Short mmCIF file of C-alpha atoms in Angstrom, two decimals:
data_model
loop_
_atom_site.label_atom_id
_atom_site.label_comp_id
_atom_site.label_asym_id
_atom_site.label_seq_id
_atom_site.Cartn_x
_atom_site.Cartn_y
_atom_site.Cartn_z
CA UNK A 1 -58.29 53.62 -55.38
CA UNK A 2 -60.69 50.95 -55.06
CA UNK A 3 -62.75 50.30 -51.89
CA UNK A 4 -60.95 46.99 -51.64
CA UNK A 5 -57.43 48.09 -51.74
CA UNK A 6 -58.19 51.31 -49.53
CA UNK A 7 -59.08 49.22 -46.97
CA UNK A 8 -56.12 46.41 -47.18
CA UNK A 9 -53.85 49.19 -47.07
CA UNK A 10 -55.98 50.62 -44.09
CA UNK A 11 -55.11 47.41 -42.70
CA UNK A 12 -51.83 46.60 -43.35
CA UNK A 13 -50.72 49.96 -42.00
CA UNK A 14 -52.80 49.05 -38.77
CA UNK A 15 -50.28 45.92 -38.47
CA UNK A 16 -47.12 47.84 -38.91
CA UNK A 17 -48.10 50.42 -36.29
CA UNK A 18 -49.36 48.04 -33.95
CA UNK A 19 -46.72 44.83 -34.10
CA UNK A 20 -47.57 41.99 -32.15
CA UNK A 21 -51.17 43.10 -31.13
CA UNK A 22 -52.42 40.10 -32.56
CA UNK A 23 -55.57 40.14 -30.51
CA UNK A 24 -56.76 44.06 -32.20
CA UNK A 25 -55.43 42.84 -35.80
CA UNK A 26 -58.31 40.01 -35.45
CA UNK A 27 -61.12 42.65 -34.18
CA UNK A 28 -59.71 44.78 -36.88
CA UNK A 29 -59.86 42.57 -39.84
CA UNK A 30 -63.16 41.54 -39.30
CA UNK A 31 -64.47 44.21 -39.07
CA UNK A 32 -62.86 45.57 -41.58
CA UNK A 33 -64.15 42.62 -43.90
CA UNK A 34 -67.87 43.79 -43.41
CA UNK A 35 -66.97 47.19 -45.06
CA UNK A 36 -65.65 47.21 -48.40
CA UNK A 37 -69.21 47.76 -49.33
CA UNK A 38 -69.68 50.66 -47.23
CA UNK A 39 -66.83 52.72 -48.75
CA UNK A 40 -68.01 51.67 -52.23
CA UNK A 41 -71.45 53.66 -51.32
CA UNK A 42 -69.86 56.32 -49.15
CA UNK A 43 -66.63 57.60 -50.98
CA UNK A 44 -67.24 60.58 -48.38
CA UNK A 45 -66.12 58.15 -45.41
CA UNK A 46 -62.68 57.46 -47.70
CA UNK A 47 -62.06 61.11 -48.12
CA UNK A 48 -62.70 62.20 -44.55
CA UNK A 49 -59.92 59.36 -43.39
CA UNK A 50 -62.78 57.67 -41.07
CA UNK A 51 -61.10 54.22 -41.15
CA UNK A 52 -58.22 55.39 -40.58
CA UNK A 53 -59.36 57.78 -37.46
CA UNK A 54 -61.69 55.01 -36.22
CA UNK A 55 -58.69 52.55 -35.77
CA UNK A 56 -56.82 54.96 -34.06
CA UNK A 57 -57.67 55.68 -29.97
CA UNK A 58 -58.14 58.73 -28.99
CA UNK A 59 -56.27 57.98 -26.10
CA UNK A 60 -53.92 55.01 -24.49
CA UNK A 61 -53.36 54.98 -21.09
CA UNK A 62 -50.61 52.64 -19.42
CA UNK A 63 -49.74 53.35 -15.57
CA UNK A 64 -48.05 51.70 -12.79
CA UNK A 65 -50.53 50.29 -9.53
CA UNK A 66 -48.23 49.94 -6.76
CA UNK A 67 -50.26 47.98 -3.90
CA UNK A 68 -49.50 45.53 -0.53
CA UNK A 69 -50.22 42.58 0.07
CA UNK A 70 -51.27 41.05 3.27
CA UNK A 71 -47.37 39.93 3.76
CA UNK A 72 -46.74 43.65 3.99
CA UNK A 73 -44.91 43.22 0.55
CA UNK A 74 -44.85 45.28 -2.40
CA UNK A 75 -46.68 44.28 -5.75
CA UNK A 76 -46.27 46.16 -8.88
CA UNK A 77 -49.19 45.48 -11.69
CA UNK A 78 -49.65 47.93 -14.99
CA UNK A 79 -53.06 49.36 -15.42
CA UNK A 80 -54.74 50.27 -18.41
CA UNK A 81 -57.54 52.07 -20.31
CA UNK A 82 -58.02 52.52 -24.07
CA UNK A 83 -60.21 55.13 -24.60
CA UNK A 84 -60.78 54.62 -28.08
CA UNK A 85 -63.80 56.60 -29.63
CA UNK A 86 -66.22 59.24 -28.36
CA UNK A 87 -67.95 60.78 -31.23
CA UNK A 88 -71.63 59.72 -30.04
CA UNK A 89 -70.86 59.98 -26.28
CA UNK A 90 -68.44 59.49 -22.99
CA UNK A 91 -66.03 56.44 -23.40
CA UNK A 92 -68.19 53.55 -22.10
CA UNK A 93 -66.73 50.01 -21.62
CA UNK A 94 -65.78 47.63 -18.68
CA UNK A 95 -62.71 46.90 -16.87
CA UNK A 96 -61.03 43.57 -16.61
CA UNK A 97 -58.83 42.21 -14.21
CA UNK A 98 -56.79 39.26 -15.47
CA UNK A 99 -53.06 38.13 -15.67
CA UNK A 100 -53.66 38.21 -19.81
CA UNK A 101 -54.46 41.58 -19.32
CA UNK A 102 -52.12 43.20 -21.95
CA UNK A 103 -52.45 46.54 -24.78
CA UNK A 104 -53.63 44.53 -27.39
CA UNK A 105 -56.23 42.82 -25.62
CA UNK A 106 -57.38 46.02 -24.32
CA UNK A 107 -57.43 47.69 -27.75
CA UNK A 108 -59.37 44.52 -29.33
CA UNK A 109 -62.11 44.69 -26.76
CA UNK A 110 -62.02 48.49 -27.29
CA UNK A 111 -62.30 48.66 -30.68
CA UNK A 112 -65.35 45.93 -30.49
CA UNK A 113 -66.97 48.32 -27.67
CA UNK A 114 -67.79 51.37 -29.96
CA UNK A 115 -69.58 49.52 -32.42
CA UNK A 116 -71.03 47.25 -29.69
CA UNK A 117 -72.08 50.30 -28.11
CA UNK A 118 -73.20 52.54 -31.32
CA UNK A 119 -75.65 49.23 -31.79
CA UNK A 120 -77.68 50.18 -28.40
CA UNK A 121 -78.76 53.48 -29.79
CA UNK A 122 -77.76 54.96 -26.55
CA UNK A 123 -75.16 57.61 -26.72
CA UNK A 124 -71.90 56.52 -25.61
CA UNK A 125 -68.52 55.94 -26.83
CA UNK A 126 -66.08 52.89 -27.17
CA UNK A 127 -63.80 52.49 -24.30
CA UNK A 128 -62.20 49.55 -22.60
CA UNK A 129 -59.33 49.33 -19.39
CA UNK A 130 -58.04 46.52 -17.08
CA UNK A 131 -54.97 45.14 -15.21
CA UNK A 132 -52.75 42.03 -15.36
CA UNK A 133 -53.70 41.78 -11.77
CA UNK A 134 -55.62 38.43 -10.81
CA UNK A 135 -58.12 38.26 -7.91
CA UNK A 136 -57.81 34.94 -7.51
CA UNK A 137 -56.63 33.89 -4.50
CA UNK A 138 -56.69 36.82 -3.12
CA UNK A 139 -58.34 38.71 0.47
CA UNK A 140 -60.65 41.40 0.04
CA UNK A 141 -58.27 43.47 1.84
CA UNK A 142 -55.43 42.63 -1.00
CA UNK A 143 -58.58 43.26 -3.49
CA UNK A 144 -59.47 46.17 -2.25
CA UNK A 145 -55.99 48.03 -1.85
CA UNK A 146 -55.40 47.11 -5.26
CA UNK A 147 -58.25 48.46 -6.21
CA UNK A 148 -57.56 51.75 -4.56
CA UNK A 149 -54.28 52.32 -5.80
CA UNK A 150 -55.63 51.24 -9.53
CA UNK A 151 -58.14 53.96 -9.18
CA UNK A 152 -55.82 56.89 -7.36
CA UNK A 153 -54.61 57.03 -11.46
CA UNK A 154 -57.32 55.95 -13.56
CA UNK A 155 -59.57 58.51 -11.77
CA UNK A 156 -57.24 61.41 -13.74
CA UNK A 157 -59.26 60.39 -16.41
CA UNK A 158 -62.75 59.59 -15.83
CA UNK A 159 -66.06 61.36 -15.21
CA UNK A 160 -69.31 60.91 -15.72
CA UNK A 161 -69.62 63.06 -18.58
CA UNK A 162 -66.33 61.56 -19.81
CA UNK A 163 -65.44 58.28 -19.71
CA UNK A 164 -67.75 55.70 -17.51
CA UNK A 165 -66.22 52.52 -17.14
CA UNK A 166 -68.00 48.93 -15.96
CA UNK A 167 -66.92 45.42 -14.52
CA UNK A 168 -65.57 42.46 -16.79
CA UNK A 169 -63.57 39.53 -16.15
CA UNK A 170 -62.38 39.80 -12.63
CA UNK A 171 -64.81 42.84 -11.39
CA UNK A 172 -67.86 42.22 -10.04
CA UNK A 173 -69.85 44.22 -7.76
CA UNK A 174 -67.17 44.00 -5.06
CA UNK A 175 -64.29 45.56 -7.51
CA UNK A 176 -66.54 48.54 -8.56
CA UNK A 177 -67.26 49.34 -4.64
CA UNK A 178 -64.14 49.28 -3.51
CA UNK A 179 -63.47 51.35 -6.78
CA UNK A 180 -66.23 53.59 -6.71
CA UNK A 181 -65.49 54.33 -3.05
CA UNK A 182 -61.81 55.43 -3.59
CA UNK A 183 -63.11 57.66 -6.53
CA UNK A 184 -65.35 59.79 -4.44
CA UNK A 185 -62.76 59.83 -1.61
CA UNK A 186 -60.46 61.41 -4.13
CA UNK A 187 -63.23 63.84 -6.10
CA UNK A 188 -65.44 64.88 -3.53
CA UNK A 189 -68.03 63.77 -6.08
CA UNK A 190 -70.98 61.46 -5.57
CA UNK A 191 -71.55 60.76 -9.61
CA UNK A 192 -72.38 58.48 -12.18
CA UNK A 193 -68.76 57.34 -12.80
CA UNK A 194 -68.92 53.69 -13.08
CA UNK A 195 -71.72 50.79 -13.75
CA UNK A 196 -72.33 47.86 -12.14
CA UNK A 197 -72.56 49.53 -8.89
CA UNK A 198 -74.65 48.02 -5.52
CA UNK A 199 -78.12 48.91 -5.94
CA UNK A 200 -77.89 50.85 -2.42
CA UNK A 201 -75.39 53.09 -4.22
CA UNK A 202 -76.22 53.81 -7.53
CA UNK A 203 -76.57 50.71 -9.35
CA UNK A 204 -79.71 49.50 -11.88
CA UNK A 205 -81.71 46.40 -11.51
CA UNK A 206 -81.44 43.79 -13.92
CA UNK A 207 -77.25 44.99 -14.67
CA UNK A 208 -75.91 41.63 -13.05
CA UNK A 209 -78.31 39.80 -15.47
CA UNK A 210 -78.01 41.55 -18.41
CA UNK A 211 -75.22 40.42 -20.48
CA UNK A 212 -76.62 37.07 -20.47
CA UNK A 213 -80.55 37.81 -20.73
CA UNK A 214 -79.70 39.93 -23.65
CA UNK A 215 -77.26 37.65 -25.22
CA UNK A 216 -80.45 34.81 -24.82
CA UNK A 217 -83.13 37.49 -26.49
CA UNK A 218 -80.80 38.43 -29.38
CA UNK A 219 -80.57 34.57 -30.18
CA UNK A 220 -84.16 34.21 -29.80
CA UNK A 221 -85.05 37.32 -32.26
CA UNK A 222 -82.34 35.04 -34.41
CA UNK A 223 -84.68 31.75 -33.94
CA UNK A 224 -88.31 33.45 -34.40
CA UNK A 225 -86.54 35.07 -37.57
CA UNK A 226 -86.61 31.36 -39.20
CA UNK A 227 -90.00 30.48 -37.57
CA UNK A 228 -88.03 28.61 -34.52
CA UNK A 229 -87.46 29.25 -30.76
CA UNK A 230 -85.65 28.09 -27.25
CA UNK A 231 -88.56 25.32 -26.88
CA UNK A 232 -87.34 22.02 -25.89
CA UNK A 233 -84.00 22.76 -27.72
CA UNK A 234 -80.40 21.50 -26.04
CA UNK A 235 -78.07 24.00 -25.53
CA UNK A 236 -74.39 23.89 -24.64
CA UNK A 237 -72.72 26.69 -22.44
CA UNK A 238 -69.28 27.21 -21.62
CA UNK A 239 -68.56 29.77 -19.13
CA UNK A 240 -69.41 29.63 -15.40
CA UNK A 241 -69.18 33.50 -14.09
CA UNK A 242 -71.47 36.12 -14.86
CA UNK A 243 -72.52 36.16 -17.64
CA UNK A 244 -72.83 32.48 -18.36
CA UNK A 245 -74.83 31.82 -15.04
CA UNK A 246 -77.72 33.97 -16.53
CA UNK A 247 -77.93 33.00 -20.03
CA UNK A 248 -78.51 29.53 -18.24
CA UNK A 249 -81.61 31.07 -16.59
CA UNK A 250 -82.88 32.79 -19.51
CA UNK A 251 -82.66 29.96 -21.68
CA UNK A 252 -84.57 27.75 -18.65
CA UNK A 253 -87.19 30.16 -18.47
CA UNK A 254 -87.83 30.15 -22.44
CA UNK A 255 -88.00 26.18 -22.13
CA UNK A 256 -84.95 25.18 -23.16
CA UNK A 257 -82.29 22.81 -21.41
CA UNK A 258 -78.55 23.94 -20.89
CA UNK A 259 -76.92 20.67 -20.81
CA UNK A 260 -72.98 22.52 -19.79
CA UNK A 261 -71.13 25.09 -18.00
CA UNK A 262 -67.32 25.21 -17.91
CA UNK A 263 -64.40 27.27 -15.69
CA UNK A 264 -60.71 27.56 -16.73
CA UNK A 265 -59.93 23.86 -15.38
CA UNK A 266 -62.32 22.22 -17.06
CA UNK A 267 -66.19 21.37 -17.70
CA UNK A 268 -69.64 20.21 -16.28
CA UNK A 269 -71.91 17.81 -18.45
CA UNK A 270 -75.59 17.51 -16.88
CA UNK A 271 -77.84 15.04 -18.79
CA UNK A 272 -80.78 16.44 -16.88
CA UNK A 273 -79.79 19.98 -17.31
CA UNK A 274 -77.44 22.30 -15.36
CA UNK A 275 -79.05 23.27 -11.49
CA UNK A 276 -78.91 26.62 -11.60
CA UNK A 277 -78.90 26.81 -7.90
CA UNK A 278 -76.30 24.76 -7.25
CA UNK A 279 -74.18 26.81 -10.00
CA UNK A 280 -75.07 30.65 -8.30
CA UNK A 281 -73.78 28.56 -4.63
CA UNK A 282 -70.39 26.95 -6.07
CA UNK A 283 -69.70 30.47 -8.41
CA UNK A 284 -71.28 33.43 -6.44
CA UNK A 285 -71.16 32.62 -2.90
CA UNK A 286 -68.53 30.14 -2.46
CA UNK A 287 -66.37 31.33 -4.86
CA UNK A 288 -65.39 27.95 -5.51
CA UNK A 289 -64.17 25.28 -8.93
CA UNK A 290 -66.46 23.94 -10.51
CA UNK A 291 -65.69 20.34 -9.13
CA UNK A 292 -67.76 20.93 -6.68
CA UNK A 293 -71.20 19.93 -8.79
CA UNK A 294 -70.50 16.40 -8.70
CA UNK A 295 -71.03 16.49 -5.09
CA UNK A 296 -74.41 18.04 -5.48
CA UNK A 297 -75.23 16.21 -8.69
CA UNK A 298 -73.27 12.89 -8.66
CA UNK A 299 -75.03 11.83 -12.12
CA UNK A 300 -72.84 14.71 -13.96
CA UNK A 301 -69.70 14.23 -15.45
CA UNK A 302 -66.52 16.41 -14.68
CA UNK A 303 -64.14 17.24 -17.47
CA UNK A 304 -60.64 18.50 -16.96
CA UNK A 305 -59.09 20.62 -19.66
CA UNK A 306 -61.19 20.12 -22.46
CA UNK A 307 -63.75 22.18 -24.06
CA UNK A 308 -67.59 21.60 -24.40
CA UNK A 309 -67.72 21.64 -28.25
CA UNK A 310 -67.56 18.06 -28.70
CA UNK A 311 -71.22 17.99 -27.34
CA UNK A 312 -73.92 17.45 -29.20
CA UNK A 313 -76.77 20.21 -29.20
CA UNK A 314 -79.05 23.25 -30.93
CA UNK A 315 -77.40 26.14 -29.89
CA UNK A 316 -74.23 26.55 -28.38
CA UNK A 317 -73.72 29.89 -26.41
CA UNK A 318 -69.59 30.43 -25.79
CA UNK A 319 -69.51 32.69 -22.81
CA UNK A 320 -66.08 32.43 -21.50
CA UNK A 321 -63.41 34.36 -23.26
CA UNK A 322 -61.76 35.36 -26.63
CA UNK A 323 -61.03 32.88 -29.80
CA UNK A 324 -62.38 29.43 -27.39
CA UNK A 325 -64.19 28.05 -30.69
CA UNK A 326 -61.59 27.15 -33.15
CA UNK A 327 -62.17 26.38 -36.97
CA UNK A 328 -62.16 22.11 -35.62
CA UNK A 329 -64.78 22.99 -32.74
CA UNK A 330 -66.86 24.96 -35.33
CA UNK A 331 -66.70 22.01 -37.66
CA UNK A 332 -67.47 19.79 -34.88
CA UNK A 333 -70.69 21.55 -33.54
CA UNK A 334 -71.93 22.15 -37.62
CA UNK A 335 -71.35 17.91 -37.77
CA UNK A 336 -73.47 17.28 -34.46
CA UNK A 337 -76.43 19.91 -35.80
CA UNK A 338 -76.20 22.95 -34.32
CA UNK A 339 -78.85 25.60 -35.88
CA UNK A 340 -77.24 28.62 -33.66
CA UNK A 341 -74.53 30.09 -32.14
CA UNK A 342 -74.62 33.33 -29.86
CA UNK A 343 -71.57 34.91 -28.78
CA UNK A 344 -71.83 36.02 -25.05
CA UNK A 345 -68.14 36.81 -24.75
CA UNK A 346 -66.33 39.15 -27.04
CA UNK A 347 -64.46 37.68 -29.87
CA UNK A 348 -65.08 33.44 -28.67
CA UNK A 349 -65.17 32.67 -32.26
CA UNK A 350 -61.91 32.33 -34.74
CA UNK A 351 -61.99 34.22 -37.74
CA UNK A 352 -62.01 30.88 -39.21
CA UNK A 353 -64.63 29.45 -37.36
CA UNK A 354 -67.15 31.72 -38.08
CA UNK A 355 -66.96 31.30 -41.28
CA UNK A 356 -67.22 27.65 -40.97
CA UNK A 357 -70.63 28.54 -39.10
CA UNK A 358 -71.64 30.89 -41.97
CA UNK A 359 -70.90 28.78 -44.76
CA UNK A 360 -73.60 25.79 -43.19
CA UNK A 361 -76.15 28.45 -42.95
CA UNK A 362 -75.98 28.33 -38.90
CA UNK A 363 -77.75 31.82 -37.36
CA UNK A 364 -74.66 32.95 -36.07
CA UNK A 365 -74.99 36.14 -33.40
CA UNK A 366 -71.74 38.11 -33.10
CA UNK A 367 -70.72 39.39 -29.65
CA UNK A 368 -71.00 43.10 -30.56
CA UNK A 369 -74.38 42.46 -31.22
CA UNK A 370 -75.44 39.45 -29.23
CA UNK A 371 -73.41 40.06 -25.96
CA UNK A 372 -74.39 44.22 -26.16
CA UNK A 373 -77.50 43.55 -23.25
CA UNK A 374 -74.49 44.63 -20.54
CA UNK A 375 -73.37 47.98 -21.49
CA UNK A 376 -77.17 48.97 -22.66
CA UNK A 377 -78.20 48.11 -19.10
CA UNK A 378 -74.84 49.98 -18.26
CA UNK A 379 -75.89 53.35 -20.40
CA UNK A 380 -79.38 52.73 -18.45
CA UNK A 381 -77.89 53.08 -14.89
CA UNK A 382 -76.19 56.05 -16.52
CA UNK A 383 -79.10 57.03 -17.41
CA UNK A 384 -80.85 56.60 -13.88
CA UNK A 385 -78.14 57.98 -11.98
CA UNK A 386 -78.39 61.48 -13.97
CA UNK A 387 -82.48 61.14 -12.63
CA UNK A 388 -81.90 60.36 -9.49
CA UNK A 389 -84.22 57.99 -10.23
CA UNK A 390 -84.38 54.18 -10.25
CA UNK A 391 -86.79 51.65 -12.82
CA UNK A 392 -88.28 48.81 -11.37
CA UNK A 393 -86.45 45.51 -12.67
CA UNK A 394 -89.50 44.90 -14.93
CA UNK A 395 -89.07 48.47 -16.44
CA UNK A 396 -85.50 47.36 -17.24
CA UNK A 397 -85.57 44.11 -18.87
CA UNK A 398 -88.57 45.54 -20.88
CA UNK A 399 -86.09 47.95 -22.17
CA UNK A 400 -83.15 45.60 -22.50
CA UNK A 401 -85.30 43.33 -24.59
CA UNK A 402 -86.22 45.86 -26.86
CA UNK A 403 -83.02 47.53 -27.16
CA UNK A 404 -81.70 43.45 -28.29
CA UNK A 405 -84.88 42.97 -30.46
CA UNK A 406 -83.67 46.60 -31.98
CA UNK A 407 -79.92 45.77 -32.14
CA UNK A 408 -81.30 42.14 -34.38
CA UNK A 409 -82.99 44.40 -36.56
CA UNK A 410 -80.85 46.63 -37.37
CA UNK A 411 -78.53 43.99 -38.54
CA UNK A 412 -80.77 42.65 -40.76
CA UNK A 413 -81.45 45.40 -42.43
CA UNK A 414 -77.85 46.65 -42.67
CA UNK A 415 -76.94 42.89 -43.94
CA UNK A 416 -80.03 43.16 -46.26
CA UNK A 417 -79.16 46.74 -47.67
CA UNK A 418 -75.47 46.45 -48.32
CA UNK A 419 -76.35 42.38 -50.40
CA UNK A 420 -75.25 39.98 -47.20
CA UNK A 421 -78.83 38.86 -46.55
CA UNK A 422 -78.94 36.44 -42.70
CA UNK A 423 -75.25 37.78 -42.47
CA UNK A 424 -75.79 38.91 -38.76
CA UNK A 425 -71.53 39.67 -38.47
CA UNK A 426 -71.97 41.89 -41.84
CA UNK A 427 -75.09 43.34 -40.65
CA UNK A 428 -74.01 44.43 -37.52
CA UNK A 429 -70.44 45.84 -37.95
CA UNK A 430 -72.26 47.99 -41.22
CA UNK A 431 -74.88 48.83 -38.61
CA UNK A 432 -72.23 49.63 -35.82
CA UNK A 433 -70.55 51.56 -38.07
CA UNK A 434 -72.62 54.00 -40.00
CA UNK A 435 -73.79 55.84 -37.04
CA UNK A 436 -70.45 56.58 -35.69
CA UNK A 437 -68.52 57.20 -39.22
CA UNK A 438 -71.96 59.92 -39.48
CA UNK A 439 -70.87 61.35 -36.57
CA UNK A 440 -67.10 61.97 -37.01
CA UNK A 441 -68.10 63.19 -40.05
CA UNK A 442 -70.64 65.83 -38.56
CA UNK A 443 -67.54 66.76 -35.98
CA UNK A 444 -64.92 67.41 -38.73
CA UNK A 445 -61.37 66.17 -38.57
CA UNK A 446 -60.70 65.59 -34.86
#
């Protein structure tokens, strides 16, 4: 059998065993895409069944979290947590909160972790979990009961030397307290069980920065690649949480101007750039929409319910959350003369919109490569916490920018190697992807 038809039929058995998961179908098929190549070099991989092992958790975990509100009445919310692939390490990947929360979008963002993770060169495993529960709106007492029944279950299943998950959507540092408290209530264990932790317990400088930071120095490497950089370029952001907020300061500090910053109601449009200040105060203290800039900035323009691909720019970073740049907004950013895109969420991009973005020759960063900067940093508070020991934030972002500059070229070499020259999705998946097939193989048929 041909590589080609091997993996089509790899993938259309996929869709029959997994109906309806529309959301692991598209991680699937493109990465699937990247590796006809690979199995026509590696027949090994083909006779060892490591497609058809890779697509396949190890484990799927679906449980009830029973919790009160402050009403005294009873909510009922289903928990989740994919572990999907440990042959280089624990299970490593975050945990999101969200009433989209559902299997498939679970599996999709698992599947995406172990090659986003194999691309550190740190040694840890794909994993990903969650809940339809939404903390919006909600007391930190409601919060943090949920998150103590969540974690009465998931903590059945997770160790340090196991399976470490991290924040996502809807868990920040007060999720993985109230999280990490109820674990060691229940184990009697002060580890390294989850990331993302307070720095007075555990956690690593430079962690709340580092999805964004690293998704700012992978587009960089991208930029210096063609002779180019951040310098007096305009870039568009959509996003406002986490990650989104520090790209924004990475990209300031390199000289460039972020010129937008969305939320799920709508978006901001700054002329003069986006105040970062103002941003952290609405988002990370008040908790609040972002309506409120206009009162701090009354020269920007509010938005409701539209996207901020219609504006013109260099480099448009999509930080908010899965398939947000159709094939029309890709055709719309190419038309207005965008040079790069770097995905800081997972999976922003349409299938068809990346190619759109490949086929005008735009330096196009993938999120398993370009948004990776969180879980390294994660794998380095792992890291720490084994110690007992903690870096000094400049010790950390030294390594996080490495471990990006590393992660860029690795792609290109993959990309170069297997014929897909500046083909950073190629690259990167083939890159991903070698390390753990070598692995499995290594660990026989498990």
């Amino acid at each position: 059998m041909q590589a080609k038809q091997y993996v089509e039929k790899v993938y259309e058995d996929l869709l029959k065993r997994n109906e309806g998961q529309v959301e692991f179908h598209q991680a699937a098929k493109e990465v699937f895409n990247s590796l006809i190549s690979v199995f026509e070099k590696h027949p090994e991989y083909v006779e060892n069944g490591i497609l058809e092992r890779i697509v396949e958790p190890e484990r799927q975990l679906m449980f009830r979290v029973p919790w009160t509100d402050d009403k005294g009445n009873v909510q009922v919310n289903r928990g989740f947590r994919v572990q999907f692939n440990s042959a280089i390490g624990p299970y490593k990947g975050g945990l999101r909160f969200h009433p989209s929360v559902n299997l498939s979008i679970i599996k999709f963002l698992g599947f995406e972790q172990i090659f986003k993770n194999s691309l550190t060169g740190l040694p840890i495993g794909g994993g990903k979990g969650g809940s339809d529960f939404d903390p919006k709106g909600k007391s930190d007492r409601e919060i943090m009961r949920f998150c103590q029944s969540f974690m009465t279950e998931l903590s059945k299943y997770i160790g340090q030397d196991m399976d470490v998950p991290a924040g996502d959507i809807g868990v920040g540092g007060r999720e993985i307290g109230y999280m990490y408290g109820q674990y060691k209530r229940l184990k009697t264990s002060y580890e390294g069980v989850l990331t993302g932790k307070g720095l007075t317990y555990g956690g690593s400088l430079v962690r709340t920065e580092a999805t964004g930071y690293g998704l700012v120095y992978f587009v960089d490497e991208m930029l210096k690649g063609k002779g180019k950089n951040f310098e007096g370029k305009t870039v568009v952001v959509s996003g406002a949480g986490n990650v989104a907020i520090y790209a924004i300061e990475k990209v300031h500090q390199l000289g460039g101007k972020v010129i937008t910053c969305s939320d799920s109601n709508g978006y901001i449009y700054d002329e003069n750039g986006i105040n970062l200040d103002t941003l952290k105060k609405i988002k990370e203290v008040e908790r609040k929409r972002l309506t409120e800039y206009v009162k701090y900035h009354p020269q920007a323009k509010y938005t409701e319910g539209k996207g901020v691909w219609s504006i013109p720019c260099d480099i448009a970073l999509p930080c908010a959350t899965q398939n947000e740049i159709n094939e029309e907004d890709a055709k719309t950013l190419v038309k207005n003369g965008v040079i790069a895109v770097g995905e800081g969420a997972n999976m922003p991009s349409t299938l068809e919109a990346i190619d759109v973005f490949l086929n005008n020759k735009v330096l196009f960063g993938p999120a398993k490569a370009a948004n990776a900067g969180g879980v390294a940093v994660s794998a380095l508070e792992m890291s720490q916490n084994s110690m007992r020991y903690s870096w000094t934030f400049e010790e950390v972002d030294a390594k996080l920018k490495n471990i990006m500059k590393n992660i860029y070229e690795n792609s290109v070499k993959a990309a170069k190697k297997y014929g897909f020259e500046d083909n950073y999705v190629v690259g990167a998946n083939i890159a991903g992807f070698i390390k753990v097939a070598e692995a499995m193989m290594a660990q026989g048929i498990v």
